[in-house]
Short mmCIF file of C-alpha atoms and ligand atoms in Angstrom, two decimals:
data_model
loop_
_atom_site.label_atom_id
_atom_site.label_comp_id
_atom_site.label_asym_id
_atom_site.label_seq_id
_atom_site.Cartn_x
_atom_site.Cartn_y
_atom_site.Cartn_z
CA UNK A 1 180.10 117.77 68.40
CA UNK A 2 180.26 120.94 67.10
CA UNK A 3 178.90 124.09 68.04
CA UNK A 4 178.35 127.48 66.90
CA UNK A 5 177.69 130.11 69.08
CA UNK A 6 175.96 133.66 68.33
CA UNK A 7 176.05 136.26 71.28
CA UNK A 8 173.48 139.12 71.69
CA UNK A 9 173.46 142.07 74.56
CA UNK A 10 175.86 143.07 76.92
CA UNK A 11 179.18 142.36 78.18
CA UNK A 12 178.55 139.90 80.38
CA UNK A 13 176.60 137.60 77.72
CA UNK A 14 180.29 137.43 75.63
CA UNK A 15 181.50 136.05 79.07
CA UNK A 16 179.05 133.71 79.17
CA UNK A 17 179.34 132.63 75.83
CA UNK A 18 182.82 131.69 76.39
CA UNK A 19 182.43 130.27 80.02
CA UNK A 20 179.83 128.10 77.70
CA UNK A 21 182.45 127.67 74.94
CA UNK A 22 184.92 126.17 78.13
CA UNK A 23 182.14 124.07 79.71
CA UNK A 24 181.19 122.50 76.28
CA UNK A 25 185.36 122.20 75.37
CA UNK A 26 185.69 120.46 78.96
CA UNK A 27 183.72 117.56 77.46
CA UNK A 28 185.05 117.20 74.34
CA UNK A 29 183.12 119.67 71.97
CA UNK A 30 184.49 122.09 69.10
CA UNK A 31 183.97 125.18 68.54
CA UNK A 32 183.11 126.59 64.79
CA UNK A 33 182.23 129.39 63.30
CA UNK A 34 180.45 128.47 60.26
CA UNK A 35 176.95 127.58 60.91
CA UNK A 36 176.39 125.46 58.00
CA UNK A 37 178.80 123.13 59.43
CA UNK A 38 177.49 122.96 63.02
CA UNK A 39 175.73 119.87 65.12
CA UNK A 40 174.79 122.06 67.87
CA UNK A 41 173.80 125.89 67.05
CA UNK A 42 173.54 128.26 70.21
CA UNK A 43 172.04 131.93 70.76
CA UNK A 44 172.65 133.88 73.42
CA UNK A 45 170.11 136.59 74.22
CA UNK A 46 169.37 139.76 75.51
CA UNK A 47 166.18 140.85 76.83
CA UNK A 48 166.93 144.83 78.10
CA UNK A 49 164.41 145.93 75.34
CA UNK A 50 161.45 144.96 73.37
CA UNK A 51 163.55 145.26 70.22
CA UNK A 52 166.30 143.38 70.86
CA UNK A 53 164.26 140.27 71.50
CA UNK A 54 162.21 140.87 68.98
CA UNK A 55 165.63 140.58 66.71
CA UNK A 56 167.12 137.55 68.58
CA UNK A 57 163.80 135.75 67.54
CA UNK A 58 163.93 136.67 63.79
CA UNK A 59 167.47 135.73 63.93
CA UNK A 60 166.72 132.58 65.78
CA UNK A 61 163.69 131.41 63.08
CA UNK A 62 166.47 132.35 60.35
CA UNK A 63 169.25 130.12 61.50
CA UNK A 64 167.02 127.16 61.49
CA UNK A 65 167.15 127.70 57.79
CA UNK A 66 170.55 127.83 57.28
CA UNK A 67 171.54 125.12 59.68
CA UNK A 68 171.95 121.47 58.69
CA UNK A 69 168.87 119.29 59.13
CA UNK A 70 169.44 117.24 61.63
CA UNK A 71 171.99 119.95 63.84
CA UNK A 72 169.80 121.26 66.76
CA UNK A 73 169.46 124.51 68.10
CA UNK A 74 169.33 126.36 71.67
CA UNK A 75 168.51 129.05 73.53
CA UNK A 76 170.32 130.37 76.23
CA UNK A 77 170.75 133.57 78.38
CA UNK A 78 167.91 136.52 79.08
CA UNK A 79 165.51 135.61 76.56
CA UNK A 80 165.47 132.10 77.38
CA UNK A 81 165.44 132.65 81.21
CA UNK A 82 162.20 135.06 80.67
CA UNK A 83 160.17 133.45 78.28
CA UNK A 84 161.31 129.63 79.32
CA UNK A 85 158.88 127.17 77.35
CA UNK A 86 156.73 129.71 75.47
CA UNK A 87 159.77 130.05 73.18
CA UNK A 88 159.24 126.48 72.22
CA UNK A 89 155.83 127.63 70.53
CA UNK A 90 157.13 130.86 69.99
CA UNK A 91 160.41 128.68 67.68
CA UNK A 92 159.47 126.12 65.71
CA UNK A 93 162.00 123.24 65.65
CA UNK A 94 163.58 124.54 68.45
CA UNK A 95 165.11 121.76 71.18
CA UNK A 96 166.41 123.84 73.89
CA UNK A 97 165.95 126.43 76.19
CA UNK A 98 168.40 127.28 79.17
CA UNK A 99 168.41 130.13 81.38
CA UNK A 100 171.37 132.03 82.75
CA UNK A 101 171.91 129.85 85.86
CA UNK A 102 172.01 126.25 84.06
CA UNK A 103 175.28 126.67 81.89
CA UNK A 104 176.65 123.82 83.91
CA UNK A 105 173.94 121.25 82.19
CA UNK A 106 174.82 122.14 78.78
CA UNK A 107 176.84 119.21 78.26
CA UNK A 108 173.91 117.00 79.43
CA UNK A 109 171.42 119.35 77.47
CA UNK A 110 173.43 118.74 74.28
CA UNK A 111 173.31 115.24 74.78
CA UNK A 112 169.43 115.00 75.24
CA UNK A 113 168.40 117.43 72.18
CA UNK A 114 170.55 115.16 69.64
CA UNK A 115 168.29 112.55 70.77
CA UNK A 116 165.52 113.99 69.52
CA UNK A 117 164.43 114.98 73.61
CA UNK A 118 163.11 118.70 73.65
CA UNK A 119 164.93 120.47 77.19
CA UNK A 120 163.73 123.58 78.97
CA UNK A 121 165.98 124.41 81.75
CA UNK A 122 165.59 127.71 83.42
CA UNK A 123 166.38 127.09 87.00
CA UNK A 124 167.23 129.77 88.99
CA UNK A 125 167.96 130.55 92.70
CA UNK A 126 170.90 128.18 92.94
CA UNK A 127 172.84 132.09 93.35
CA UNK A 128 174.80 130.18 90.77
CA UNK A 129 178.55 132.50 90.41
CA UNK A 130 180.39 130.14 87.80
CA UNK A 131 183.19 130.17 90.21
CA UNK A 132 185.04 127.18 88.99
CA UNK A 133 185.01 127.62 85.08
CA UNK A 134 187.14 124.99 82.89
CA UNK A 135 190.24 126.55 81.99
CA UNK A 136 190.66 128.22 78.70
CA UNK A 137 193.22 127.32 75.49
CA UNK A 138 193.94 130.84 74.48
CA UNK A 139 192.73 134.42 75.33
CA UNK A 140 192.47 137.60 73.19
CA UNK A 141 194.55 141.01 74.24
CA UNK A 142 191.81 142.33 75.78
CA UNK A 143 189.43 140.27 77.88
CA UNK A 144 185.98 140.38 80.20
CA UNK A 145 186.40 139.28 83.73
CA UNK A 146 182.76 138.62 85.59
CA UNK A 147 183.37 139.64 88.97
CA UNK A 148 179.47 139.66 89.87
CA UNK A 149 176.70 138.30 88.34
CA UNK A 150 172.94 139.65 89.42
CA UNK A 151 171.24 142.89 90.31
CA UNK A 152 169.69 143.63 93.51
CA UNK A 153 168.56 146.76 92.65
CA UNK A 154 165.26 147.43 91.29
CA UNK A 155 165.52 150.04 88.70
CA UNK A 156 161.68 149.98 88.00
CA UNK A 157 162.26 150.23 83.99
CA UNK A 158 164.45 147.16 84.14
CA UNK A 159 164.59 143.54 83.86
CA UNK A 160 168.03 142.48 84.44
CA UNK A 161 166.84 141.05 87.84
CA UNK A 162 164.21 139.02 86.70
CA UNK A 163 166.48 137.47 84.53
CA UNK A 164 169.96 137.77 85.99
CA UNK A 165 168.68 136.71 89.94
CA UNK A 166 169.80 138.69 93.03
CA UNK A 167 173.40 140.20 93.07
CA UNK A 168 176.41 137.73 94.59
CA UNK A 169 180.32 138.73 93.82
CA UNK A 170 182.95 136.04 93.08
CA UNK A 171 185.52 135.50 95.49
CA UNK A 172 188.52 137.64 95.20
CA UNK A 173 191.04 134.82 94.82
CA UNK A 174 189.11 133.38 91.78
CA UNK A 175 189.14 136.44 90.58
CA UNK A 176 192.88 137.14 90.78
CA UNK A 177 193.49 133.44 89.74
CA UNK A 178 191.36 133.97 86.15
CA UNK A 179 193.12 136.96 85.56
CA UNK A 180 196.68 135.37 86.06
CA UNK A 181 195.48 132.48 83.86
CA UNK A 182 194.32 135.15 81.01
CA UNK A 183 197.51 137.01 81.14
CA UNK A 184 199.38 133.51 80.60
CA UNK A 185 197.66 133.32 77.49
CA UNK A 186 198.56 136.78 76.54
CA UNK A 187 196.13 138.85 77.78
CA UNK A 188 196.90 142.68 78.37
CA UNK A 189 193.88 144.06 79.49
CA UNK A 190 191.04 143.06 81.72
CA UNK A 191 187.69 144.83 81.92
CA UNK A 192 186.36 143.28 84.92
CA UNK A 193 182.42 143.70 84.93
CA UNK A 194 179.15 143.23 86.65
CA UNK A 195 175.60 144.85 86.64
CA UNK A 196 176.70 147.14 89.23
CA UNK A 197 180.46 146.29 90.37
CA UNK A 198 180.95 149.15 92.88
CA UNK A 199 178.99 147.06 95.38
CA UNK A 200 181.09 143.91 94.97
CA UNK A 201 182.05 142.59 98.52
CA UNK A 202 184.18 139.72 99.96
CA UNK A 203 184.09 139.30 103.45
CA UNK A 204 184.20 142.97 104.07
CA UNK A 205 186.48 143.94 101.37
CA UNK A 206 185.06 146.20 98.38
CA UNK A 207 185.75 146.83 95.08
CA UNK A 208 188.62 149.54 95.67
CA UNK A 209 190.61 146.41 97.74
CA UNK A 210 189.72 144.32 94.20
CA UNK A 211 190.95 146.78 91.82
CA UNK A 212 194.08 146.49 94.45
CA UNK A 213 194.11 142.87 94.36
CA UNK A 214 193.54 142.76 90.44
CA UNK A 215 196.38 145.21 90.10
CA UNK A 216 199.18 143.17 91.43
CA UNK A 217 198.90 140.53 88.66
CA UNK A 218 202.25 140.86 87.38
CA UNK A 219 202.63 141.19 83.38
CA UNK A 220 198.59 142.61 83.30
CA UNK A 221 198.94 146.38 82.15
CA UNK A 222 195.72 147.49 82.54
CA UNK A 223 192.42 147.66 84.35
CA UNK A 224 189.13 148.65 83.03
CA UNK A 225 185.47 147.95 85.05
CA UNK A 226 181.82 148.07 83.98
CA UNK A 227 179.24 149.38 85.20
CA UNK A 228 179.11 151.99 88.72
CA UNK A 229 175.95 152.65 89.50
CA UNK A 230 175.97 156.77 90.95
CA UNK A 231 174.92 155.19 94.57
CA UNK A 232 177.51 153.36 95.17
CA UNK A 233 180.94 154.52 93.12
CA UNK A 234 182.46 155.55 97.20
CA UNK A 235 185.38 158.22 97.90
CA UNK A 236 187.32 155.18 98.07
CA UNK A 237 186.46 153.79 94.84
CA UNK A 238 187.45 157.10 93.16
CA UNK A 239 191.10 157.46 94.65
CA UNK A 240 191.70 153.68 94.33
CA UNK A 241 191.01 154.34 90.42
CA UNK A 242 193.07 157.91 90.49
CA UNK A 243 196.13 156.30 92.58
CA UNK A 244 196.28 152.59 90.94
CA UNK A 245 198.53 152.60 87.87
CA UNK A 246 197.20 150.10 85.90
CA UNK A 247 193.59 150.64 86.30
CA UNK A 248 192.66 153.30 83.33
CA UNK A 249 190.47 156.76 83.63
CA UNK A 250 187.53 155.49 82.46
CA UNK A 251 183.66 155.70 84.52
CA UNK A 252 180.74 154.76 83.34
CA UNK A 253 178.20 156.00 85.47
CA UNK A 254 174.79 155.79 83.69
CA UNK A 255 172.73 158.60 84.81
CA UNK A 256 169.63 157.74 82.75
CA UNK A 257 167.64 160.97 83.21
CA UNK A 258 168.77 164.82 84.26
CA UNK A 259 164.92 165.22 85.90
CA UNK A 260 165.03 164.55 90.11
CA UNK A 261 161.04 163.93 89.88
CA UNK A 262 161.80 161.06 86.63
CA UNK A 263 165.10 159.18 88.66
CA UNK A 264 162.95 158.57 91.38
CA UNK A 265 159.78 156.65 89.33
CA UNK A 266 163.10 155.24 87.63
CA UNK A 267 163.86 154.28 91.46
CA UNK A 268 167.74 155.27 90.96
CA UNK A 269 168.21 156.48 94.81
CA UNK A 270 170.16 159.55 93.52
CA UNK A 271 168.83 163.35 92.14
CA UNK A 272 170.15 165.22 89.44
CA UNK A 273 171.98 167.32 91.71
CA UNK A 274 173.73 164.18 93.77
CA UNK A 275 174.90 163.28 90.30
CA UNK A 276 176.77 166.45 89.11
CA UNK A 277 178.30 166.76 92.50
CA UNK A 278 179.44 162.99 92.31
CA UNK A 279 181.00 163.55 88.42
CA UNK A 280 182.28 167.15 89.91
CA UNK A 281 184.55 164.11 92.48
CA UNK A 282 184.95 161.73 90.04
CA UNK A 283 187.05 164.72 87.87
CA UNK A 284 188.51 166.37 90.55
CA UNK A 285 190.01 162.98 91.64
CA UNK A 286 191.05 161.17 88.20
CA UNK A 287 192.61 163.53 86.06
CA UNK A 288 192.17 162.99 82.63
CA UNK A 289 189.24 160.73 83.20
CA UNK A 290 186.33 160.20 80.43
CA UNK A 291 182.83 159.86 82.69
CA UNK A 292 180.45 157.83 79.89
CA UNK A 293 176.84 157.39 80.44
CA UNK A 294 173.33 155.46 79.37
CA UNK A 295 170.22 157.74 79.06
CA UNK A 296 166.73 156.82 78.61
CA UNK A 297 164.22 159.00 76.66
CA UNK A 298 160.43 158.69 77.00
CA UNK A 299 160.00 157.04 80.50
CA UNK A 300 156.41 156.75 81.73
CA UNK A 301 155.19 160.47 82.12
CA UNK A 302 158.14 162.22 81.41
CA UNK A 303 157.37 166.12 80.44
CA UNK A 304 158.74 168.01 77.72
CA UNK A 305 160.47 170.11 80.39
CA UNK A 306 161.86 167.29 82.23
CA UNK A 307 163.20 165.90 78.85
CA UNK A 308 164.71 169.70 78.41
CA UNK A 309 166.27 168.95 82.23
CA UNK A 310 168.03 165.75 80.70
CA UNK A 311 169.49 167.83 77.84
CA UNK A 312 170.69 170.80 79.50
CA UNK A 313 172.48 167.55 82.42
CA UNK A 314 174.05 166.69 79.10
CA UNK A 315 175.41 170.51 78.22
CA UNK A 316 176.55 170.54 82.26
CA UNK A 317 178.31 167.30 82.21
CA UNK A 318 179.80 167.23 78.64
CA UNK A 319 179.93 163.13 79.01
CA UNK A 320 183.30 161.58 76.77
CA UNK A 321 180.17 159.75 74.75
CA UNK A 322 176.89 157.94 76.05
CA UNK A 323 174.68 155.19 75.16
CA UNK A 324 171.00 156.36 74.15
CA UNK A 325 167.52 154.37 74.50
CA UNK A 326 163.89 154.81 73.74
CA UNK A 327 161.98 153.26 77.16
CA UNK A 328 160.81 149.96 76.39
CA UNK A 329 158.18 148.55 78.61
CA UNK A 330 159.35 145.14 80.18
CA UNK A 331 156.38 142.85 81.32
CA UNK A 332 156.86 142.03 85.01
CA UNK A 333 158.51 145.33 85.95
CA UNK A 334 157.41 148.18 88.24
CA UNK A 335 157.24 150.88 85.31
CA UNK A 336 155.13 148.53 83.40
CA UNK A 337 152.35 149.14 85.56
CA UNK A 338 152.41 152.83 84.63
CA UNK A 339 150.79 154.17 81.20
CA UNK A 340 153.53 154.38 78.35
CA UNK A 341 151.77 157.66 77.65
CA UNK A 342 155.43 159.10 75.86
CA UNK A 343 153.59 158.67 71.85
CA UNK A 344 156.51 156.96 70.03
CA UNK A 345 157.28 159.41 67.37
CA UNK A 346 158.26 161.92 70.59
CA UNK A 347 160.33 159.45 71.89
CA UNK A 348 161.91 159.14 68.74
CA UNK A 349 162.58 162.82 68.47
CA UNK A 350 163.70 163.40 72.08
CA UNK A 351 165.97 160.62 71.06
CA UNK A 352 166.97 162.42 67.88
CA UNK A 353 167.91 165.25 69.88
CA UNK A 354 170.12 164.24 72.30
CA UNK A 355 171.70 161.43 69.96
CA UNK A 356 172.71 164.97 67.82
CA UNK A 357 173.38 166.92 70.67
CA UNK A 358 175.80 164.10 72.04
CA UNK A 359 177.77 163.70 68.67
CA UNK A 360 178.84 167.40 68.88
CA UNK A 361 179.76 167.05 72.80
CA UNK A 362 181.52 163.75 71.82
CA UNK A 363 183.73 166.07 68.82
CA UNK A 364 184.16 168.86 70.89
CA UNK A 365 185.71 166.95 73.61
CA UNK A 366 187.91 165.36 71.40
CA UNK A 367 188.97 168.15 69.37
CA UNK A 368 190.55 169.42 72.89
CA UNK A 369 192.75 166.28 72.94
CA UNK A 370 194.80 167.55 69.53
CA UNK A 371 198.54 168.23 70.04
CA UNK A 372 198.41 165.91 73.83
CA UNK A 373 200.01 162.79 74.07
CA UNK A 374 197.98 159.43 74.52
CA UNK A 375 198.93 156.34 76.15
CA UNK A 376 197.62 153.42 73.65
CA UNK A 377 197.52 149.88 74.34
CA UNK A 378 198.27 148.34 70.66
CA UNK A 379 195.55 146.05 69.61
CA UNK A 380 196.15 145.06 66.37
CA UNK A 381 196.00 146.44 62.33
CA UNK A 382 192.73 148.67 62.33
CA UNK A 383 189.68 147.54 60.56
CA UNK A 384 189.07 149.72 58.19
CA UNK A 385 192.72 150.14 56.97
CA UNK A 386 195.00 147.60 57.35
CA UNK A 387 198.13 149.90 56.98
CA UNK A 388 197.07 151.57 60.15
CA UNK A 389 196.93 150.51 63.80
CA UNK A 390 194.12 150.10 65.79
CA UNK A 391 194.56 150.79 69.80
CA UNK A 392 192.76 152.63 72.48
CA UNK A 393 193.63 154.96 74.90
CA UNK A 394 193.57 155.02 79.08
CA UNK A 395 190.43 157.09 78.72
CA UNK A 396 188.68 154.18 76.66
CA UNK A 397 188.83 156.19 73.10
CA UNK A 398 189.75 154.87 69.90
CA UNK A 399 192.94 155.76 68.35
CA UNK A 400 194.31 155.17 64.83
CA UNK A 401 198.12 155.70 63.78
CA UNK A 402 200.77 154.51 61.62
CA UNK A 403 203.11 151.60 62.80
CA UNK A 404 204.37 148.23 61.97
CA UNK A 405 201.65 145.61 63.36
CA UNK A 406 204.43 144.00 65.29
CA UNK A 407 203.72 146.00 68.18
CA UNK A 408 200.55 144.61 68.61
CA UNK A 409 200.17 143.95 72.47
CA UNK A 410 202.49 147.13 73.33
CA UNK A 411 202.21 150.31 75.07
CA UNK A 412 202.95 153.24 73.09
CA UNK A 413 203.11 156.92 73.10
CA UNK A 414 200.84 158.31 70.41
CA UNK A 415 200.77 162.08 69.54
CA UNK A 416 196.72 163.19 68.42
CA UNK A 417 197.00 165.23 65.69
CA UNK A 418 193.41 165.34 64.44
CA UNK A 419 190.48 164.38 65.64
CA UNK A 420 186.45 163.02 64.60
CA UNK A 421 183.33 162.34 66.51
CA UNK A 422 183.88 159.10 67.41
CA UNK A 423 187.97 158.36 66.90
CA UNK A 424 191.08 160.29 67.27
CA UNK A 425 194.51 160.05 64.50
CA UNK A 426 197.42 160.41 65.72
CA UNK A 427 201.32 160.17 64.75
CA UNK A 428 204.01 157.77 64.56
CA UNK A 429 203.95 156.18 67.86
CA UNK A 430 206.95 156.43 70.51
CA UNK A 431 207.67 152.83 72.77
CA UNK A 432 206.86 153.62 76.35
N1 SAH B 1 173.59 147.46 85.13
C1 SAH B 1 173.83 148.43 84.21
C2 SAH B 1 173.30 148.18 82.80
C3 SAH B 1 171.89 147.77 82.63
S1 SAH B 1 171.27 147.58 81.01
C4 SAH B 1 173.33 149.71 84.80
O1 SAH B 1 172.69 149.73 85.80
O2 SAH B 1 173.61 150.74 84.25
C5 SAH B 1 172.04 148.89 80.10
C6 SAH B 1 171.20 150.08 79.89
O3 SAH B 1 170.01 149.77 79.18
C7 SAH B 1 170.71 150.78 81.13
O4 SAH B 1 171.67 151.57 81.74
C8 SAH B 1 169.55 151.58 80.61
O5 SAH B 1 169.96 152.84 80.14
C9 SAH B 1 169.04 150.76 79.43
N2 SAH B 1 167.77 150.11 79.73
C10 SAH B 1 167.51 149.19 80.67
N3 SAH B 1 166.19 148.86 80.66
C11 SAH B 1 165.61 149.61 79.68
C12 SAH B 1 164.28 149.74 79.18
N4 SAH B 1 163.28 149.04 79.71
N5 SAH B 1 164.06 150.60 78.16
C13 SAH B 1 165.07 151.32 77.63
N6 SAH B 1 166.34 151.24 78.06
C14 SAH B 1 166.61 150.40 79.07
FE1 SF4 B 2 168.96 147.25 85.74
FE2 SF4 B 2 169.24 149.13 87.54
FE3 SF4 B 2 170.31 146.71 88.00
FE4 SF4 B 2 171.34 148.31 86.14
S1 SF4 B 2 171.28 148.73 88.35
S2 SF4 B 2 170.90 146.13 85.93
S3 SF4 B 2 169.57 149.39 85.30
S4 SF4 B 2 168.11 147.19 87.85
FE1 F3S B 3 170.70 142.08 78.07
FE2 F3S B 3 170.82 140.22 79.88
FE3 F3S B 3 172.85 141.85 79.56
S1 F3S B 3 169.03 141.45 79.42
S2 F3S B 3 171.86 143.74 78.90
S3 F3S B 3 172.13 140.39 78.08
S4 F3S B 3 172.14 140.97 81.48
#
């Protein structure tokens, strides 16, 4: 049959969709990308906020009007895995709904729904880790590599692990294998991710020995990882990422709020000070490196003077750029049980602010890096202008230049000669 698959959320939701694309190939289905011409239409969801699910189900009652009649459609991933059979009320002329731990059954799944049977499948505990995944056909430059899946920490704002399960880490060897097989396809770069990879663990070895392991895939060039949480990114961790070629300057460490008092209702197990002292090691150790954060405005209770403590973190730290959010309550978590007494138009100021405030860090920064040298990994003819290339650098950052497109997949030597918010221009680039 064939299928058409729309991902929402985070990284590791594009990994599932195409661990989902290579169980469904396995037995014998196509891919497509026009829905219109699709037996089998698939969304994969995110749940992290009220608004984003709210989307996903607009989107999902619109595709039933653009999809053939008799083509069936799914849910799958956080949406589906927290709301299980309510969506079917919720959807109408939806046939199935399949949470994050049930991939495996999609063939079956399939099978039933074009039968006309209506399947809700959102099993968990299983501590499923999609070790074994069907091989793949082909592989972009650039590619995700789930080294965890789950969250056993209990952030109280958050509902990754109601949805996601408790935390297990692949073994290192499948690891290693997948990212062999990737760069046989072509693949350059691997971000390897997880909710929270700095506590990955294989019979006593840690993340630093993966990055190790990772690294000595011959023909790979670079390492990337997503996301450190503050309480766990060890001494180790840090010189592993400052002494192992291949894997590139680049930490996100979301800090979430700069107010002691609000990390600890956010139960975060770190203060503000613990934090600046940890990015103080993170610099001193990785030269070069761009720290990148996620902050949350208007948590249960917080004061206009603890909001003023998450700004002036942001003036201290000068993050490369950050990822901003209004709190959203999530029904089943610890923080929902506390008022959501932050009136929404503040939290869409405080948001405001710091979304402005972050833009000018995020030029300033950059406007430092005019007249160095970056190290860019070619991806391709850039977007917006075809007669330029598109790469980025070690530190993560987008970088435009001139250049024939046939270096697509190289490493090159790129001069920055101006700068904006958000991308950095640079000269004709120089093979490395
Ligand atoms: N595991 C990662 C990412 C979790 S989700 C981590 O721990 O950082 C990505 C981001 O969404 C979080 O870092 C947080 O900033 C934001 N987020 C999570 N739950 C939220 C909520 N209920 N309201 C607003 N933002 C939220
Ligand atoms: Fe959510 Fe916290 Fe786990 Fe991240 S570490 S997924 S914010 S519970
Ligand atoms: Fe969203 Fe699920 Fe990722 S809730 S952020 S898609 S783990």
């Amino acid at each position: 049959m064939n299928v058409y698959i729309e991902t929402y959320g985070c990284q590791m939701n594009e990994y599932d969709s195409r661990l989902i694309t290579s169980i469904l190939a396995s037995d014998g289905h196509g891919m497509v990308r026009d829905v219109g011409a699709a037996d089998v239409v698939i969304v994969n969801t995110c749940s992290v906020r009220e608004r984003a699910e709210l989307r996903v189900l607009g989107r999902l009652r619109h595709l039933r009007g653009l999809m053939r009649k008799e083509a069936v459609l799914g849910i799958v991933g956080c949406v589906a895995q927290r709301m299980g059979d309510r969506l079917l009320r919720e959807i109408p002329g939806l046939s199935f709904v399949v949470g994050t731990e049930q991939y495996w059954k999609l063939p079956d799944i399939i099978e039933s729904a074009g039968a006309g049977r209506t399947v809700v499948n959102v099993g968990t505990g299983a501590g499923e880790s999609y070790d074994d995944r069907p091989g793949l056909d082909e592989a972009s430059l650039c590619e995700f590599v789930s080294v965890m899946r789950g969250c056993n920490n209990c952030c109280s704002y958050c509902i990754v692990p109601y949805v996601r399960g408790r935390e297990r880490s692949r073994a290192t060897s499948r690891i290693v294998d997948e990212v062999a097989e990737l760069v046989a396809l072509g693949t350059r770069e691997v971000t390897l991710i997880g909710q929270n990879v700095n506590s990955f663990s294989d019979e006593g070895r840690g993340f630093a020995d993966l990055l190790g392991a990772v690294a000595g895939v011959a023909r790979l060039q670079r390492i990337r990882f997503a996301t450190s949480h503050p309480k766990d990114l060890s001494d180790e961790i840090i010189d592993a990422v400052g002494s192992i070629g291949k894997v590139c300057e680049h930490i996100h460490l979301p800090v979430q709020s700069g107010a002691s008092d609000v990390l600890a209702a956010m139960n975060r197990s770190y203060t503000r000070e613990q934090y600046v002292a940890l990015a103080q090691r993170i610099r001193e150790g990785i030269p070069g490196v761009a720290l990148t954060t996620d902050i949350i405005v208007g948590f249960p209770g917080e004061t206009k003077q603890q909001f003023r403590e998450t700004v002036s973190l942001m003036n201290e730290i000068r993050f490369d750029s950050a990822f901003m959010f209004r709190y959203s309550v999530r029904e089943g978590t610890h923080a929902a049980g506390l008022a959501d007494d932050v009136p929404e138009e503040v939290k869409i100021a405080r948001l405001e602010t710091i979304i402005g405030l972050q833009k000018q860090v995020t030029s300033e920064v950059n406007a430092a890096l005019v007249g160095s040298s970056a190290e860019v990994l070619v991806e391709g003819p850039s977007q917006k202008n075809d007669e330029l290339l598109f790469g980025r650098s070690r530190a993560g950052k987008a970088v435009i230049f001139p250049g024939d497109a046939e270096l697509a997949g190289r490493i090159v030597s790129v001069k920055i000669g101006s700068t904006s918010a958000w991308t950095l221009h640079g000269g004709d680039p120089v093979l490395s």
